Each structure stands twice: as C-alpha cells, then as structure tokens.
Coordinates of C-alpha atoms in Angstrom, one line a residue:
M294 CA 14.6 128.4 35.6
N295 CA 17.9 129.9 34.4
K296 CA 17.9 133.3 36.0
T297 CA 19.3 135.0 32.9
L298 CA 16.2 133.8 30.9
E299 CA 13.7 134.6 33.6
V300 CA 13.8 138.4 33.1
G301 CA 11.0 139.7 30.9
T302 CA 9.7 136.2 29.9
S303 CA 6.8 134.0 30.9
M304 CA 6.9 130.3 30.1
R305 CA 3.8 128.2 30.5
H306 CA 3.3 124.5 29.5
F307 CA 0.1 122.7 28.6
A308 CA -0.5 119.1 27.8
L309 CA -1.2 118.7 24.1
M310 CA -2.9 115.3 23.9
Y311 CA -5.8 116.4 26.0
S312 CA -6.5 119.3 23.7
L313 CA -7.3 116.8 20.9
P314 CA -10.8 115.5 20.2
G315 CA -11.6 112.4 22.2
Q316 CA -11.7 110.2 19.2
H317 CA -8.5 111.5 17.6
L318 CA -6.3 108.5 16.8
A319 CA -3.3 109.9 18.7
R320 CA -5.4 110.6 21.8
V321 CA -7.0 107.1 21.7
W322 CA -3.5 105.6 21.5
W323 CA -2.3 107.8 24.3
E324 CA -5.1 106.8 26.6
G325 CA -4.7 103.1 25.8
R326 CA -8.1 102.8 24.0
L327 CA -6.9 101.1 20.8
P328 CA -8.5 97.7 19.8
E329 CA -6.7 94.5 20.7
S330 CA -3.3 93.9 19.1
G331 CA -2.8 91.1 16.5
P332 CA -1.5 87.6 17.3
N333 CA 2.1 88.5 16.3
W334 CA 2.3 92.2 17.0
T335 CA 1.4 94.8 19.6
W336 CA 0.5 98.5 19.3
P337 CA 3.3 100.8 20.3
H338 CA 3.2 102.0 23.9
R339 CA 3.2 105.6 24.8
P340 CA 6.6 106.9 25.8
G341 CA 7.8 106.3 29.3
V342 CA 10.8 105.1 31.3
A343 CA 10.0 101.4 30.9
Q344 CA 9.6 101.8 27.1
F345 CA 12.9 103.7 26.7
E346 CA 14.7 101.1 28.8
A347 CA 13.2 98.2 26.9
Q348 CA 14.2 99.7 23.5
K349 CA 17.7 100.4 24.7
A350 CA 18.1 96.8 25.8
S351 CA 16.7 95.5 22.6
L352 CA 19.5 97.1 20.6
V353 CA 22.2 95.2 22.6
G354 CA 24.0 92.8 20.2
R355 CA 22.4 94.2 17.1
E356 CA 24.7 95.1 14.2
H357 CA 26.1 98.6 14.8
H358 CA 26.8 100.8 11.9
G359 CA 28.8 103.4 13.9
E360 CA 31.9 103.4 11.7
L361 CA 29.9 103.6 8.5
L362 CA 27.8 106.5 9.9
M363 CA 30.8 108.4 11.0
E364 CA 32.6 108.0 7.7
R365 CA 29.7 108.9 5.5
L366 CA 28.4 111.7 7.6
K367 CA 31.9 113.3 7.7
G368 CA 31.8 113.1 3.9
Q369 CA 28.4 114.7 3.8
Y370 CA 29.5 117.5 6.0
A371 CA 32.6 118.1 4.0
D372 CA 30.6 118.2 0.8
A373 CA 28.4 120.9 2.3
G374 CA 31.4 122.9 3.7
V375 CA 30.1 122.5 7.3
S376 CA 32.1 121.6 10.3
V377 CA 31.5 118.2 11.7
P378 CA 29.5 118.3 14.9
A379 CA 31.5 117.1 17.9
V380 CA 28.5 115.0 18.9
L381 CA 29.0 112.9 15.8
G382 CA 32.0 111.2 17.4
K383 CA 29.7 109.5 19.9
L384 CA 28.2 107.4 17.2
G385 CA 31.4 105.3 17.0
S386 CA 30.6 103.7 20.4
S387 CA 28.7 100.4 20.3
S388 CA 26.7 101.7 23.3
A389 CA 25.6 104.8 21.4
R390 CA 21.9 105.2 20.9
T391 CA 20.0 107.8 18.8
V392 CA 16.8 109.9 19.0
T393 CA 15.7 110.8 15.5
T394 CA 13.4 113.2 13.9
G395 CA 13.1 114.5 10.4
H396 CA 11.2 116.6 7.9
Q397 CA 11.0 117.8 4.4
L398 CA 13.6 120.3 3.0
C399 CA 11.5 123.5 3.5
I400 CA 13.0 126.8 2.6
A401 CA 15.0 128.5 5.4
G402 CA 14.4 125.4 7.6
G403 CA 10.6 125.6 7.2
P404 CA 7.8 126.5 9.6
A405 CA 8.6 126.8 13.3
F406 CA 7.4 123.3 14.1
T407 CA 10.5 121.9 12.4
F408 CA 12.5 123.7 15.1
Y409 CA 10.2 122.3 17.8
K410 CA 10.7 118.7 16.4
I411 CA 14.5 119.1 16.6
Q412 CA 14.4 120.7 20.1
T413 CA 12.2 117.9 21.3
A414 CA 14.7 115.3 20.0
I415 CA 17.7 117.2 21.6
T416 CA 15.9 117.6 25.0
L417 CA 15.0 113.9 25.1
A418 CA 18.5 112.7 24.0
R419 CA 20.0 114.8 26.9
Q420 CA 17.6 113.3 29.4
L421 CA 18.3 109.7 28.3
E422 CA 22.1 110.3 28.2
A423 CA 22.0 111.7 31.7
R424 CA 20.0 108.7 32.9
W425 CA 22.1 106.1 31.2
G426 CA 25.6 107.5 31.3
S427 CA 26.2 106.4 27.7
P428 CA 26.0 108.4 24.5
V429 CA 22.6 109.3 23.1
V430 CA 22.8 111.4 19.8
P431 CA 20.0 113.5 18.4
V432 CA 19.7 113.0 14.6
F433 CA 17.8 115.1 12.0
W434 CA 16.9 112.9 9.0
L435 CA 16.7 114.9 5.8
A436 CA 13.7 113.9 3.7
S437 CA 15.9 114.6 0.7
E438 CA 14.2 112.0 -1.6
D439 CA 10.7 113.5 -1.1
H440 CA 9.2 114.6 -4.5
D441 CA 6.5 117.0 -3.4
F442 CA 8.2 120.3 -4.3
E443 CA 5.0 122.4 -3.8
E444 CA 4.9 121.6 -0.1
I445 CA 8.4 123.1 0.5
S446 CA 8.5 126.0 -2.0
A447 CA 6.9 128.9 -0.1
L448 CA 7.6 131.2 2.9
W449 CA 5.0 133.2 4.8
S450 CA 5.9 136.9 4.8
G451 CA 3.4 137.9 7.5
K452 CA 0.7 138.8 4.9
E453 CA 1.1 136.3 2.1
W454 CA 3.1 133.3 0.8
L455 CA 6.1 134.0 -1.3
T456 CA 7.0 131.1 -3.6
W457 CA 10.4 130.0 -5.0
H458 CA 10.3 129.3 -8.7
P459 CA 13.6 127.5 -9.4
D460 CA 15.9 128.6 -12.2
G461 CA 16.7 125.0 -13.0
P462 CA 14.6 121.9 -13.4
I463 CA 12.5 120.7 -10.5
G464 CA 13.6 117.2 -9.8
D465 CA 11.6 114.6 -8.0
A466 CA 14.2 114.0 -5.3
V467 CA 14.2 117.6 -4.0
G468 CA 17.4 117.2 -2.0
R469 CA 19.3 117.0 -5.3
M470 CA 17.9 120.2 -6.7
S471 CA 20.1 123.3 -7.2
T472 CA 19.4 126.3 -5.0
A473 CA 20.0 128.7 -7.9
G474 CA 17.6 131.7 -7.6
L475 CA 16.7 130.9 -4.0
P476 CA 18.8 133.7 -2.4
H477 CA 16.8 136.3 -4.3
V478 CA 13.5 134.8 -2.8
L479 CA 15.0 134.8 0.7
K480 CA 16.0 138.4 0.4
G481 CA 12.4 139.5 -0.7
W482 CA 10.9 137.4 2.1
A483 CA 13.2 138.8 4.7
E484 CA 12.3 142.4 3.8
A485 CA 8.6 141.6 4.0
A486 CA 8.8 139.6 7.2
E487 CA 11.2 142.0 8.9
V488 CA 13.9 139.4 9.4
T489 CA 17.2 141.0 10.5
E490 CA 19.8 141.8 7.8
E491 CA 22.3 139.6 9.7
T492 CA 20.0 136.6 9.7
V493 CA 19.0 136.9 6.1
S494 CA 22.6 137.3 5.0
G495 CA 23.4 134.0 6.7
L496 CA 20.4 132.3 5.2
M497 CA 21.3 133.5 1.7
A498 CA 24.9 132.4 2.1
D499 CA 23.7 129.0 3.2
A500 CA 21.5 128.6 0.1
E501 CA 24.1 127.3 -2.3
G502 CA 24.8 123.9 -3.8
S503 CA 22.0 121.4 -3.4
L504 CA 18.9 121.9 -1.3
S505 CA 20.1 119.1 1.0
Q506 CA 23.3 120.9 1.6
A507 CA 21.4 124.2 2.3
M508 CA 19.0 122.5 4.7
R509 CA 22.0 121.0 6.6
R510 CA 23.4 124.6 7.0
W511 CA 20.0 126.0 8.0
V512 CA 19.5 123.4 10.7
H513 CA 22.9 124.3 12.2
R514 CA 22.2 127.9 11.9
M515 CA 19.2 127.3 14.1
F516 CA 20.9 125.0 16.7
G517 CA 24.6 125.8 16.4
P518 CA 27.5 123.5 15.4
D519 CA 27.3 120.7 18.0
Q520 CA 23.8 120.0 19.2
I521 CA 22.4 117.8 16.4
V522 CA 23.7 115.5 13.6
V523 CA 22.1 116.0 10.2
L524 CA 21.9 112.9 8.0
D525 CA 21.1 112.7 4.3
S526 CA 19.7 109.2 3.6
D527 CA 20.1 109.6 -0.2
D528 CA 23.4 107.9 0.1
A529 CA 24.7 104.8 -1.7
A530 CA 26.5 103.4 1.3
F531 CA 23.4 103.8 3.5
K532 CA 21.1 102.3 0.9
A533 CA 23.4 99.2 0.8
V534 CA 22.7 98.6 4.5
F535 CA 19.0 98.6 3.6
R536 CA 19.3 96.5 0.4
D537 CA 18.2 93.2 1.8
I538 CA 15.0 94.6 3.2
M539 CA 14.2 96.3 -0.1
V540 CA 14.7 93.0 -1.8
R541 CA 12.2 91.4 0.7
E542 CA 9.8 94.2 0.0
V543 CA 9.8 93.3 -3.7
S544 CA 9.9 89.5 -3.4
E545 CA 7.6 89.0 -0.4
G546 CA 5.3 92.1 -0.3
L547 CA 6.7 92.6 3.2
V548 CA 5.0 95.9 4.1
H549 CA 1.7 95.3 2.3
T550 CA 1.1 92.0 4.2
A551 CA 2.1 93.3 7.7
V552 CA 0.5 96.7 7.4
S553 CA -2.8 95.4 6.1
H554 CA -3.4 93.6 9.4
C555 CA -2.8 96.8 11.4
N556 CA -4.9 98.8 9.0
A557 CA -7.8 96.4 9.3
A558 CA -7.7 96.6 13.1
L559 CA -7.7 100.5 12.8
S560 CA -10.5 100.5 10.2
D561 CA -12.6 98.1 12.3
A562 CA -12.3 100.5 15.2
G563 CA -13.4 103.4 13.0
F564 CA -10.1 105.0 12.1
T565 CA -8.7 105.8 8.7
P566 CA -5.1 104.7 8.3
Q567 CA -2.8 107.6 7.6
V568 CA -0.9 106.1 4.6
H569 CA -2.3 103.9 1.9
V570 CA -0.2 100.7 1.7
R571 CA 0.8 99.4 -1.8
D572 CA 1.9 96.1 -3.2
C573 CA 5.4 97.6 -3.5
N574 CA 6.3 100.5 -1.2
L575 CA 9.4 101.6 -3.1
F576 CA 10.2 104.3 -5.7
H577 CA 12.7 104.2 -8.5
L578 CA 15.2 107.1 -8.6
D579 CA 16.8 107.8 -12.0
Q580 CA 18.0 111.0 -13.7
G581 CA 16.4 113.2 -11.1
Q582 CA 13.0 111.4 -11.3
R583 CA 11.4 109.5 -8.4
R584 CA 8.6 107.3 -9.6
R585 CA 6.4 104.7 -7.8
I586 CA 7.1 101.0 -8.7
E587 CA 3.9 99.1 -9.6
G588 CA 3.1 95.7 -11.0
D589 CA 2.6 95.6 -14.8
G590 CA -0.1 93.0 -14.7
E591 CA 2.0 90.5 -16.4
G592 CA 4.3 89.3 -13.6
G593 CA 6.7 92.2 -14.0
W594 CA 7.2 95.7 -12.6
R595 CA 7.3 99.2 -14.0
A596 CA 7.9 102.8 -13.0
A597 CA 6.4 105.9 -14.6
N598 CA 10.0 107.1 -15.5
G599 CA 10.1 104.4 -18.1
A600 CA 11.9 101.7 -16.1
H601 CA 10.6 98.2 -16.6
W602 CA 11.5 94.8 -15.1
S603 CA 10.1 91.7 -16.7
S604 CA 10.1 89.7 -13.5
T605 CA 10.4 90.0 -9.7
A606 CA 13.8 88.4 -10.0
S607 CA 15.1 91.1 -12.4
L608 CA 13.9 93.9 -10.1
C609 CA 15.5 92.3 -7.1
A610 CA 18.7 91.9 -9.1
D611 CA 18.7 95.7 -9.8
V612 CA 18.1 96.5 -6.1
V613 CA 21.1 94.3 -5.2
A614 CA 23.3 95.9 -7.9
E615 CA 22.3 99.5 -7.4
P616 CA 20.4 100.1 -4.1
E617 CA 21.0 103.8 -4.4
K618 CA 18.4 103.9 -7.2
F619 CA 15.6 102.8 -5.0
S620 CA 13.8 104.9 -2.4
P621 CA 11.4 103.9 0.4
N622 CA 7.9 105.5 0.7
A623 CA 6.5 107.0 3.9
L624 CA 5.7 103.6 5.4
L625 CA 9.0 102.0 4.6
R626 CA 11.2 105.0 5.4
P627 CA 10.9 104.6 9.2
V628 CA 12.1 101.1 8.9
Y629 CA 15.2 102.3 6.8
Q630 CA 15.9 104.7 9.7
S631 CA 15.6 101.9 12.3
V632 CA 17.9 99.6 10.4
L633 CA 20.6 102.2 9.9
L634 CA 20.5 103.9 13.3
P635 CA 20.4 102.6 16.9
D636 CA 17.2 104.4 17.5
V637 CA 15.6 104.4 20.9
A638 CA 13.0 107.0 19.9
M639 CA 11.4 108.6 16.9
V640 CA 10.1 112.1 17.4
G641 CA 7.3 113.2 15.1
G642 CA 4.2 115.2 14.6
L643 CA 0.8 113.6 14.9
A644 CA 0.7 112.4 11.3
E645 CA 4.1 110.7 11.7
I646 CA 2.9 109.1 14.9
A647 CA -0.1 107.8 12.9
Y648 CA 2.4 106.2 10.4
G649 CA 4.0 104.5 13.3
M650 CA 0.7 103.0 14.3
Q651 CA 0.6 101.1 11.0
L652 CA 4.0 99.6 11.4
P653 CA 4.3 97.2 14.4
G654 CA 3.6 94.2 12.1
V655 CA 6.5 95.2 9.8
Y656 CA 9.0 95.5 12.7
H657 CA 7.8 92.1 14.0
Q658 CA 8.3 90.4 10.6
L659 CA 11.9 91.8 10.4
G660 CA 12.7 90.9 14.0
V661 CA 13.6 94.6 14.6
S662 CA 12.3 96.5 17.7
Q663 CA 10.2 99.6 16.8
P664 CA 11.6 102.8 18.3
V665 CA 9.5 104.5 20.9
L666 CA 7.1 106.9 19.3
V667 CA 7.4 110.4 20.8
P668 CA 5.0 113.2 19.8
R669 CA 6.8 116.5 19.4
D670 CA 6.2 119.6 21.5
G671 CA 4.7 122.7 20.1
A672 CA 4.8 126.4 21.0
V673 CA 3.1 129.7 20.6
V674 CA 5.5 132.7 20.7
L675 CA 4.1 136.1 21.8
P676 CA 6.7 138.9 21.6
R677 CA 6.3 142.1 23.7
R678 CA 3.7 143.7 21.4
Q679 CA 1.5 140.6 21.4
G680 CA 2.1 140.0 25.1
R681 CA 0.7 143.5 25.9
L682 CA -2.2 142.9 23.5
M683 CA -3.0 139.6 25.2
E684 CA -3.1 141.3 28.6
K685 CA -5.3 144.1 27.4
A686 CA -7.7 141.6 25.8
G687 CA -7.9 139.7 29.1
L688 CA -6.7 136.4 27.6
S689 CA -4.9 133.8 29.6
D690 CA -2.0 131.7 28.4
E691 CA -4.2 128.6 28.3
M692 CA -6.6 130.4 25.9
M693 CA -3.9 130.2 23.3
L694 CA -5.0 126.6 22.8
R695 CA -8.6 127.6 22.0
P696 CA -10.2 129.1 18.9
M697 CA -11.2 132.8 18.4
Q698 CA -14.9 132.0 19.0
E699 CA -14.1 130.9 22.5
W700 CA -12.1 134.1 23.1
T701 CA -15.1 136.1 22.1
K702 CA -17.4 134.1 24.3
A703 CA -15.1 134.6 27.2
L704 CA -15.1 138.4 26.6
V705 CA -18.9 138.4 26.6
S706 CA -19.2 136.2 29.7
Q707 CA -17.0 138.5 31.7
A708 CA -19.5 141.4 31.1
E709 CA -22.4 142.0 33.5
L710 CA -25.0 142.0 30.7
P711 CA -28.8 142.4 31.4
D712 CA -30.0 138.9 32.4
S713 CA -33.3 137.7 31.1
T714 CA -33.3 134.6 33.4
A715 CA -35.7 136.1 36.0
W716 CA -38.0 137.3 33.2
R717 CA -38.0 133.8 31.7
E718 CA -38.8 132.1 35.0
S719 CA -41.6 134.5 35.6
L720 CA -43.0 133.9 32.1
K721 CA -42.8 130.2 32.6
A722 CA -44.6 130.3 35.9
Q723 CA -47.4 132.6 34.4
A724 CA -47.7 130.4 31.3
D725 CA -48.0 127.2 33.5
A726 CA -50.7 128.9 35.6
A727 CA -52.5 130.2 32.5
Q728 CA -52.4 126.8 30.9
A729 CA -53.9 125.2 34.0
Q730 CA -56.7 127.8 34.2
I731 CA -57.6 127.9 30.5
G732 CA -57.3 124.1 30.3
Q733 CA -60.0 123.7 32.8
L734 CA -62.2 125.9 30.7
D735 CA -61.3 124.3 27.3
R736 CA -58.5 121.7 26.9
S737 CA -58.3 122.5 23.2
L738 CA -56.8 125.9 24.0
E739 CA -53.8 124.4 25.8
G740 CA -51.9 124.3 22.5
S741 CA -52.5 128.0 22.0
V742 CA -51.2 128.8 25.4
Q743 CA -48.0 126.8 24.7
A744 CA -47.6 128.5 21.3
A745 CA -48.0 132.0 22.9
A746 CA -45.4 131.1 25.6
S747 CA -43.0 129.8 22.9
K748 CA -43.3 133.0 20.9
M749 CA -42.5 135.1 24.0
T750 CA -39.5 132.8 24.7
N751 CA -38.3 133.3 21.1
L752 CA -38.6 137.1 21.6
L753 CA -36.5 136.9 24.7
D754 CA -33.9 134.9 22.7
R755 CA -33.8 137.6 20.1
L756 CA -33.5 140.2 22.7
D757 CA -30.5 138.4 24.3
Q758 CA -28.8 138.2 20.9
Q759 CA -29.4 141.9 20.4
V760 CA -27.9 142.7 23.8
V761 CA -24.8 140.7 22.9
R762 CA -24.5 142.5 19.6
A763 CA -24.9 145.8 21.3
Y764 CA -22.2 144.9 23.8
K765 CA -19.8 143.9 21.0
R766 CA -20.4 147.2 19.2
K767 CA -19.6 149.0 22.5
E768 CA -16.5 146.8 22.9
A769 CA -15.3 147.1 19.3
Q770 CA -11.8 148.0 20.5
S771 CA -11.6 144.8 22.6
L772 CA -12.8 142.7 19.6
T773 CA -10.2 144.3 17.4
R774 CA -7.5 143.3 19.9
L775 CA -8.8 139.7 19.8
E776 CA -8.7 139.7 16.0
K777 CA -5.2 141.0 16.0
M778 CA -4.2 138.4 18.5
D779 CA -5.8 135.7 16.4
Q780 CA -4.0 136.9 13.3
W781 CA -0.7 136.5 15.2
V782 CA -1.5 133.1 16.8
R783 CA -3.3 131.7 13.7
P784 CA -2.0 133.6 10.6
G785 CA -4.1 132.7 7.6
G786 CA -6.3 130.6 9.8
K787 CA -3.5 128.1 10.6
P788 CA -1.5 127.5 13.8
Q789 CA 1.5 129.9 14.1
E790 CA 4.0 127.0 14.2
R791 CA 2.8 125.7 10.8
V792 CA 3.2 129.1 9.1
C793 CA 5.8 131.3 10.6
S794 CA 9.6 130.6 10.4
T795 CA 11.5 130.4 13.6
F796 CA 13.9 133.0 12.2
Q797 CA 10.8 135.3 11.6
L798 CA 9.6 134.8 15.2
A799 CA 13.1 135.3 16.6
A800 CA 13.4 138.6 14.7
A801 CA 10.1 139.9 16.1
W802 CA 11.1 138.8 19.6
E803 CA 14.5 140.5 19.4
M804 CA 13.1 143.7 17.7
Q805 CA 10.3 144.2 20.3
S806 CA 12.3 143.2 23.4
A807 CA 15.2 145.6 22.4
G808 CA 17.7 143.3 24.3
A809 CA 15.6 143.1 27.5
T810 CA 15.2 139.3 27.2
A811 CA 17.4 136.4 26.1
P812 CA 17.3 135.3 22.4
L813 CA 14.2 133.3 21.5
G814 CA 16.2 130.1 20.7
E815 CA 17.7 130.0 24.2
I816 CA 14.3 130.6 25.8
L817 CA 12.7 127.8 23.8
E818 CA 15.5 125.5 24.8
E819 CA 15.0 126.3 28.4
A820 CA 11.2 126.0 28.1
F821 CA 11.5 122.5 26.6
E822 CA 14.0 121.5 29.4
Q823 CA 11.7 122.9 32.1
G824 CA 8.6 121.2 30.7
H825 CA 10.2 117.7 30.7
K826 CA 11.5 116.8 34.1
S827 CA 10.4 113.2 33.8
L828 CA 11.0 110.5 31.2
D829 CA 7.3 109.7 31.4
W830 CA 7.0 111.9 28.4
C831 CA 4.0 114.0 27.6
P832 CA 4.0 116.3 24.6
L833 CA 3.5 120.0 25.6
L834 CA 2.4 123.3 24.1
H835 CA 4.7 126.0 25.4
V836 CA 3.3 129.5 25.5
I837 CA 6.3 131.9 25.4
R838 CA 5.4 135.4 26.2
A839 CA 7.3 138.6 26.7
V840 CA 6.2 140.5 29.8
G841 CA 6.9 143.8 31.5
P842 CA 6.9 147.4 30.2

C-alpha cells in the first residue's frame, strides 16, 4: 500500500459475487451455470485475461473512429468550457482501445456507485494498458437521452430526499435540459448534508448550461482533468456512424429477433429477462420529446410525439436523413457504444450486466464482437465516528455485507446466556422413559405423554425467547450502536452507495479525520488498485474504515 495512505485507514476487500443468492442471474453466469448457448451465439464469458486478449484481437482491422471521436469530443468539451483531458489524445491511435461505463445524469454526479463505476473503469484501463503497452482509454458515456427525470432529480441529505423542481420545462432527453434553479437546490442540500463550502461552491458553479454539460464538469470534479473521457452520445456526427444499424433495426427487426432467442433460453432456465424487447427498439427525438416508435397496425410506424411514417421505407429514409432524431433504447444503446468505440470491456452494475446477457445474438448478427462484461466494484465508507462505533459494537468489516438482523444475532451469540440444552436433553430422556412405562400400562396414553412433552418444550422455547429479550434490554446501548451503524451503512434501508453522494461521504471523511488521513478519493483509488492485482477480474466490495484515536 502507498505509505501516505496507510496512516489511519483500513482497507478490506470482499468478493461481491458470492454474497449474491445462489440463483441470482449474475452469480449463475459467473459460475458458468447458464443453459446451453444457441446455435449461432454464445453467452458472454466472465472477465479474465483470455477474454480481454480475445476482444483486443477482434478489434484489429475494424473501422476506427479515432479522428471523429477526437474532433467531436474536443467540441463537446469546448461547449462545456472544460479543458480537454490529455488522455483523449490517445484515441487517435488505431491501436487504442477503450473501457467504457456510463450512467444517468444524476444531480451532483449521483450516488456513490457512479464514482465506483468510473473508478472500476479507470483501474481496469490502467491494468490493460500496462499489460499491452498500447493505449487503453477509460470512457464515461453520458445517458443524456434518457427520459426518466424522476430517477435523477433528488439528493439524499442524510435524513430525507431533496428534489429539484426545474424552472424550465422538463424535456424527455434530460441531457438537453437547462440547469436553471439547480444551484439553489445544491446549496440547500449541502447545508443539510454538511458538505464543505468549497465543494458546494464548485458543484454550484458547475451547474450551468445543459445538464449534460454539468454532468461532464461533475465527473471531472470527482476525478480530475485527465483520468477519464466523458462522451455525450446525443451527437449528430456520432449518430451518423450508427445510422446503418438503426436502419436495420427498423427494416429487419434486428434486436427483436436476436434477443428473443436469448430471452427464451433465460426464461426456460427460470430467469426473467432484464429488459423487454420490442418490435422496434428506437425512440424518436423531436422538440425535446423522446417517444417510443411503434407499429401503427397498418404497415406504418408512429411515435407518441405525433410523428408518423406511412411505411417502413419512409421511416428508414428519415433515419438516413436525420439520424440525430433517433435514439436507441436500453438494449440497443450498448451496441451503439460498441460500434462507435473500440471497446474491450463494458463496466456496469448487475442490471447492466443482465442487459448484456440478452445481447450476444445481436452482436453475432452484426458481426461485431461483444465487449467483455465487467461487474463494477462497490464500497462501504466508514469515517472515524462510524469506525469507532463499529469497533464498540464488535462488528467486523465482513459484517458490512450482512443485514442488521445478522448483526443482532451475532451480538446475542457472543453472550454467555443461560442455556436450556441440558434441561431439554433431560426432559427428552424423562419423556421417553415415561412413554415406555405408561405405554406398557395403556398404549392409548402415549399420545398424552407426547403432548405433555411438547408443551414443556414450548415453554422452554418461550423461556429462551424471554432470556434473549432480557439480554437485549440489558444491552440496549449496544443495540443502539448497531442501529446507528445500520442507518449509516443502509440509510433509508438502501445500501449506502445507492443513496449517499461521494461528495457527501468525502466531506464526512475529511471532517472527522481532521487531516489525519488522505482524502477519500485517493484512498478509494488505492483500494481499487490494491484489490485488483490480476486481470482475472472479480468484483469486490471495499470496506474503507478510518482507524485510530
């Protein structure tokens, strides 16, 4: 470990996949227990050296869009008033590869797992670049065309969700929305969440222009100017690269046909596919509205924004003429990404990995190799106050993966409570002897003996429960500590990483450590590096805990 990060910090790593239920789709995939692949496609393999090498080789000779990427990304950065990352220059090389992740445009960068996604991509890209000696660029793909505003509009204050109600209209492609009124929400959140004044001033300054531009700034505020490239796919030049595949989606039902086979295999094995596949997996973008394209029942197509095409040919003609007005859904978006970027890997959460499980047939149909699916890492952050609380409660780092009920059971099991085992054994022996003696006298009374023994056993069960309750009353302070820990690790009943902002966690870490440890971002970077010494990749949960007085 970097010695400057070692002081006052504990870093532990635990395999995430084996904490999932045995029949969780991701775990079944990870353990190679999926049903047989189809005749023309194979399930994605779990990430490892052989898979990364094979994907790298498959991209040799494929059309490289490096010049277009550099030109358009420089334009996107200029429009946002952000310096171009030095790492972007690597994309110009035909040998360059990318590791891509992405997410919705959540306020202030979103919950902490967005940070963990990006850090996973950065860590993997560094490892691959060191192995290959050729450029590997981590990319964050902005989900700027997403239309579910409610999912991105709130911030957790530590006690409640604070919601942004925009001053202007709520568009369906959220990346195009104005950030007017958002700085005020950020200020109120920062005060409630005890985020530092310096941090919130930066976040508020970033929140200008469009939401896509703000998200680009927030990502670089988290990771600095040169570690990641942020790409907005809502771009006419990028859509032109994807135009031919969108035409095939309309004319051939490309995704529906291929995904249906994978979905059938998953369904037959007892799994529910993550995303419903449609006849057309495109949306129409027009005047700020993003609406699904559906058949009109008369050989044509329509969208809920009023657009109508009398035939498949007329819709295809519009896609060719104005590809920027069409947007892929969750199943087609990874394909768009794979066509535009030289991806060796796609980093995602378990839901995104499940999307990928539905897509091997689509990639086969297109003759494009599917990037290696890499589940992201996660983390639990315990600043000094929570670290002390954890020690007093007698919890281990590994217990952070387990629910509150198991913490309570562990507390009770550590106590030397009165044990009724000997009493039960004696009772059973006496009941057996009584049954034998009374049975010799009158076999019809054996049931009465059994009933009496059962009643006495039930009384002992009740007595055991009363003993446990009495112990909990006596240890009320210890239970209170557990409850406080649970509120920090699972605020509102959800995992910390799905609720708390990284800026919020970093502020608590800094405030409670008073400069005795390195900044949280540096510690997380080091933890991810330390956890992944091998390219036989296994997603980890990192427990980051402040230690010492």
